[in-house]
Amino acid sequence: MRLEIQDLRVSYGGIRALKGVSLTVSEGSVVTLIGANGAGKSTALRAISGLLKPDSGRIVYNGEDILGLAAKEIVRRGVVMAPEGRRVFPDMTVRENLLIGAYLRNDKAGVEKDLRYVMELFPRLSERTWQMAGTLSGGEQQMLAVGRALMAKPKLLMMDEPSLGLAPLVVKDIFAIIRRVNQDGITILLIEQNANASLRVADYGYVLETGSIVLEGNGRALLENPSIQEAYLGRRRNRKTEPAKYEVSMNSD
Amino acid sequence: MAKMASKTKQGPGAVVSVALTAALLALMALLLWRMQAGIKDVYIMKITRLCAINITLALAMNLINGFTGIFSLGHAGFMAVGAYATALLTIPASNKAMMFMIAPLVKPLDTLTLPFPAALITGGLLAALAAYLIGMPCLRLRGDYLAIATLGFSEIIRVLIMNAQPLTNGAMGLRSIPANATVAWTYGVALFTIVFMALLTTSSYGRALKAIRDDEIAAESMGVPLFNHKMLSFMLSAFFAGVGGGLLAAYNGTIGQDMFRVTMTYNILMIVVMGGMGSISGSVISAFVVTIGQEWLRFLDGPITVGRFHTDGVVGLRMVVFAALLLIIIVFFRNGLFGTKEATWSGVWRSFGKLRGLGKRGEAA
């Protein structure tokens, strides 16, 4: 499994949101794409998922150009997105939400197995199978959104700001889950404003600014990079003497 | 019609629920049978049958508006297609010849008659075809725009009917439609619609429709093909609206393009909104309440004397009551009778328990 994006250009009603983005996600890794609001992170994910049509570029997945395929074809190939802002189905039960994730699958036994896997991953959800998803807390909804995406049996799971608007403790849980899911063999493309947390779990990171990749490198290296520290981690330069406990992450919202 | 999915946490189990539902249905059938035999009042039996037709029509509309979340106002048009098709296919040839005075009826139709069920299904299929043609452009729109566009197409259907003299007899309408809409047919179709909708909405296909209603983008990113599903839901809805329209034609005996104005759509929409968008049992109960209510309130249209105040009758006053009721529902009970939930036996059990609890508390105090 390998996802390669080459020179992706997308515009939204005259505004160029992505101005030639190239990135690679290799099998088994956690790759993160960080950047501020409006940098074009979600646009990139939506383009990969087939939810919007790019102007030009190539999205090559396992040697096949998936650009221009319908969203369902992309899901069928194992590229699944957990959209930004959770977007669970509020008037459906937790169970129904999860089953929608498996909508394109026909293997009943496999679906049941994955249902148990998700319940084991998120014990909070298993206590609430018959509850309407709209009545869950923010953190539970995020877990449901991730669980729903997992039900599609992804090879590549793309997460759009899973930490958005969640309490710090819950964010910690979510990132632990990301690590766990990755260990279970699912490749992850993670989009985050929370640069600190995401670079810590990521093998490789890209920094997106106003539609272009300005920096890339492995997670650790980016975390140490002075310009990243200044722009995304809220640390000023020339203060290397300052102890690490003052490190403040630029949290979303 | 009560139990849909028995996710019982308390109260009767699944088997008991099925038994209770069967008992209710049997009771209902017995009641209808006794009424048919015993009640000589044609008027009461007419209203009883209208209730069943309205159940079919409301459920058809609920599928697209309540379960799929597409605000379509084109139902009168689909009903008109079904009604005209059923009428033209069941009126005996001799009557047709008499009726089409200005221009004779087009060739195969003037002698062609089909059995009532075949005519009903043909009407439904033609309505579904109309929905396909209308849906092609309209279903690409969202929200209010879609509502306006479907409303417009529904009017177009009506105007076409008015002007297609050799096919529809134009503004003179159709008369002497055989009275096939018996209690058995109306309630049979209603029951079939209820069962069909219940099975559909609990299937994985129905889940996908509800997902579209709740969040289109999330549904699409989970691989639900939006347009296909919307189209199929729209066509199924139109099919049942067409069948309902056909029943209405057979029930009325005469039809004209004037019947299928927007008001018809709103009447059905009122049933759906009152019962709860996305609730089958809600629509069923609401169909009875609204249909009977509209007849019962007829006294308001007649002369009224309250003390020294007297009117000779204001036509349409009863509709004012419904308008006010609808306003109250929209303001205070936005989800209607049931919201998206269904009436279940365990729900009945629970509310019964609550009542008992209240009674006990009353005794203690």
XYZ file of C-alpha atoms in Angstrom, chain B residues 129-277:
149
model
C -41.096 7.425 -14.353
C -42.234 11.031 -13.927
C -40.169 11.158 -10.736
C -37.135 9.918 -12.638
C -37.475 12.682 -15.220
C -38.108 15.343 -12.582
C -35.432 14.003 -10.272
C -32.694 14.220 -12.886
C -32.446 17.996 -12.637
C -34.127 18.555 -9.239
C -32.210 16.129 -7.052
C -29.008 17.989 -7.812
C -30.458 20.896 -5.863
C -30.596 21.221 -2.103
C -33.051 22.354 0.532
C -35.403 25.170 -0.418
C -34.331 25.175 -4.052
C -35.276 21.542 -4.387
C -38.637 22.193 -2.737
C -39.374 25.036 -5.147
C -38.251 23.065 -8.186
C -40.358 20.010 -7.315
C -43.313 22.277 -6.595
C -42.844 23.826 -10.034
C -42.693 20.461 -11.770
C -45.798 19.334 -9.953
C -47.617 22.374 -11.361
C -46.209 21.594 -14.812
C -47.733 18.115 -14.622
C -51.062 19.655 -13.712
C -50.927 22.171 -16.570
C -49.950 19.428 -19.000
C -52.957 17.409 -17.860
C -55.200 20.420 -18.342
C -54.026 20.906 -21.918
C -53.595 17.347 -23.124
C -57.216 17.187 -24.274
C -57.047 13.891 -26.257
C -55.384 12.105 -23.346
C -56.921 13.542 -20.215
C -60.120 15.227 -21.383
C -58.537 18.530 -20.297
C -60.384 20.773 -17.883
C -63.501 18.596 -18.004
C -61.768 15.830 -16.103
C -62.740 12.169 -16.001
C -66.032 10.761 -14.758
C -67.573 7.374 -14.007
C -64.391 5.792 -12.737
C -65.376 2.330 -11.430
C -65.622 2.406 -7.634
C -62.897 -0.110 -6.976
C -61.519 1.538 -3.857
C -63.211 -0.834 -1.444
C -62.285 -1.255 2.209
C -60.280 -4.339 1.259
C -58.305 -2.551 -1.443
C -57.624 0.666 0.446
C -56.598 -1.088 3.658
C -54.783 -3.810 1.770
C -52.637 -1.251 -0.045
C -52.101 0.720 3.169
C -50.954 -2.411 4.995
C -48.638 -3.341 2.128
C -47.172 0.177 2.185
C -46.635 0.028 5.952
C -44.878 -3.335 5.757
C -42.806 -2.256 2.758
C -41.693 0.972 4.427
C -40.926 -0.814 7.708
C -38.754 -3.373 5.951
C -37.117 -0.742 3.771
C -36.221 1.653 6.555
C -34.716 -1.046 8.745
C -32.672 -2.506 5.888
C -29.139 -1.397 5.133
C -30.531 0.572 2.203
C -32.876 2.407 4.562
C -29.977 3.078 6.904
C -28.117 4.695 4.026
C -31.146 6.908 3.318
C -31.237 8.018 6.949
C -27.505 8.671 6.772
C -28.091 10.957 3.778
C -30.762 12.754 5.787
C -28.491 13.211 8.778
C -25.313 14.271 6.967
C -24.762 14.081 3.226
C -21.026 14.630 3.318
C -20.428 12.012 5.975
C -22.674 9.576 4.121
C -20.774 10.148 0.888
C -17.426 9.757 2.585
C -18.613 6.393 3.920
C -19.243 5.311 0.348
C -23.001 5.888 0.055
C -23.664 6.979 -3.556
C -25.798 10.050 -2.900
C -27.502 10.621 -6.224
C -28.465 6.981 -6.822
C -29.976 6.646 -3.400
C -31.831 9.922 -3.553
C -33.205 8.987 -6.963
C -34.365 5.555 -5.880
C -35.998 6.955 -2.779
C -37.666 9.670 -4.879
C -38.977 7.115 -7.383
C -40.233 4.723 -4.696
C -41.962 7.621 -3.005
C -43.547 8.650 -6.318
C -44.621 5.057 -6.990
C -46.603 4.896 -3.757
C -47.952 8.411 -4.326
C -49.103 7.257 -7.768
C -50.792 4.184 -6.315
C -52.403 6.380 -3.659
C -53.551 8.754 -6.393
C -55.051 5.819 -8.290
C -56.959 4.743 -5.195
C -58.147 8.293 -4.746
C -59.459 8.337 -8.327
C -61.360 5.094 -7.782
C -62.581 6.399 -4.429
C -63.842 9.708 -5.822
C -65.353 8.443 -9.047
C -64.408 11.666 -10.791
C -61.096 13.459 -11.094
C -59.980 16.749 -12.558
C -56.702 18.589 -12.735
C -58.024 20.988 -10.108
C -57.775 18.301 -7.411
C -54.034 18.094 -7.756
C -53.049 21.608 -6.850
C -50.369 22.371 -4.280
C -53.044 22.224 -1.582
C -53.137 18.460 -2.037
C -49.411 18.230 -1.344
C -49.769 20.422 1.725
C -52.600 18.292 3.089
C -50.418 15.205 2.930
C -47.414 17.129 4.232
C -49.495 18.158 7.238
C -50.152 14.506 8.072
C -46.438 13.715 7.780
C -45.315 16.684 9.882
C -47.907 16.035 12.586
C -47.000 12.372 12.821
C -43.287 13.027 12.794
C -40.909 13.187 9.847
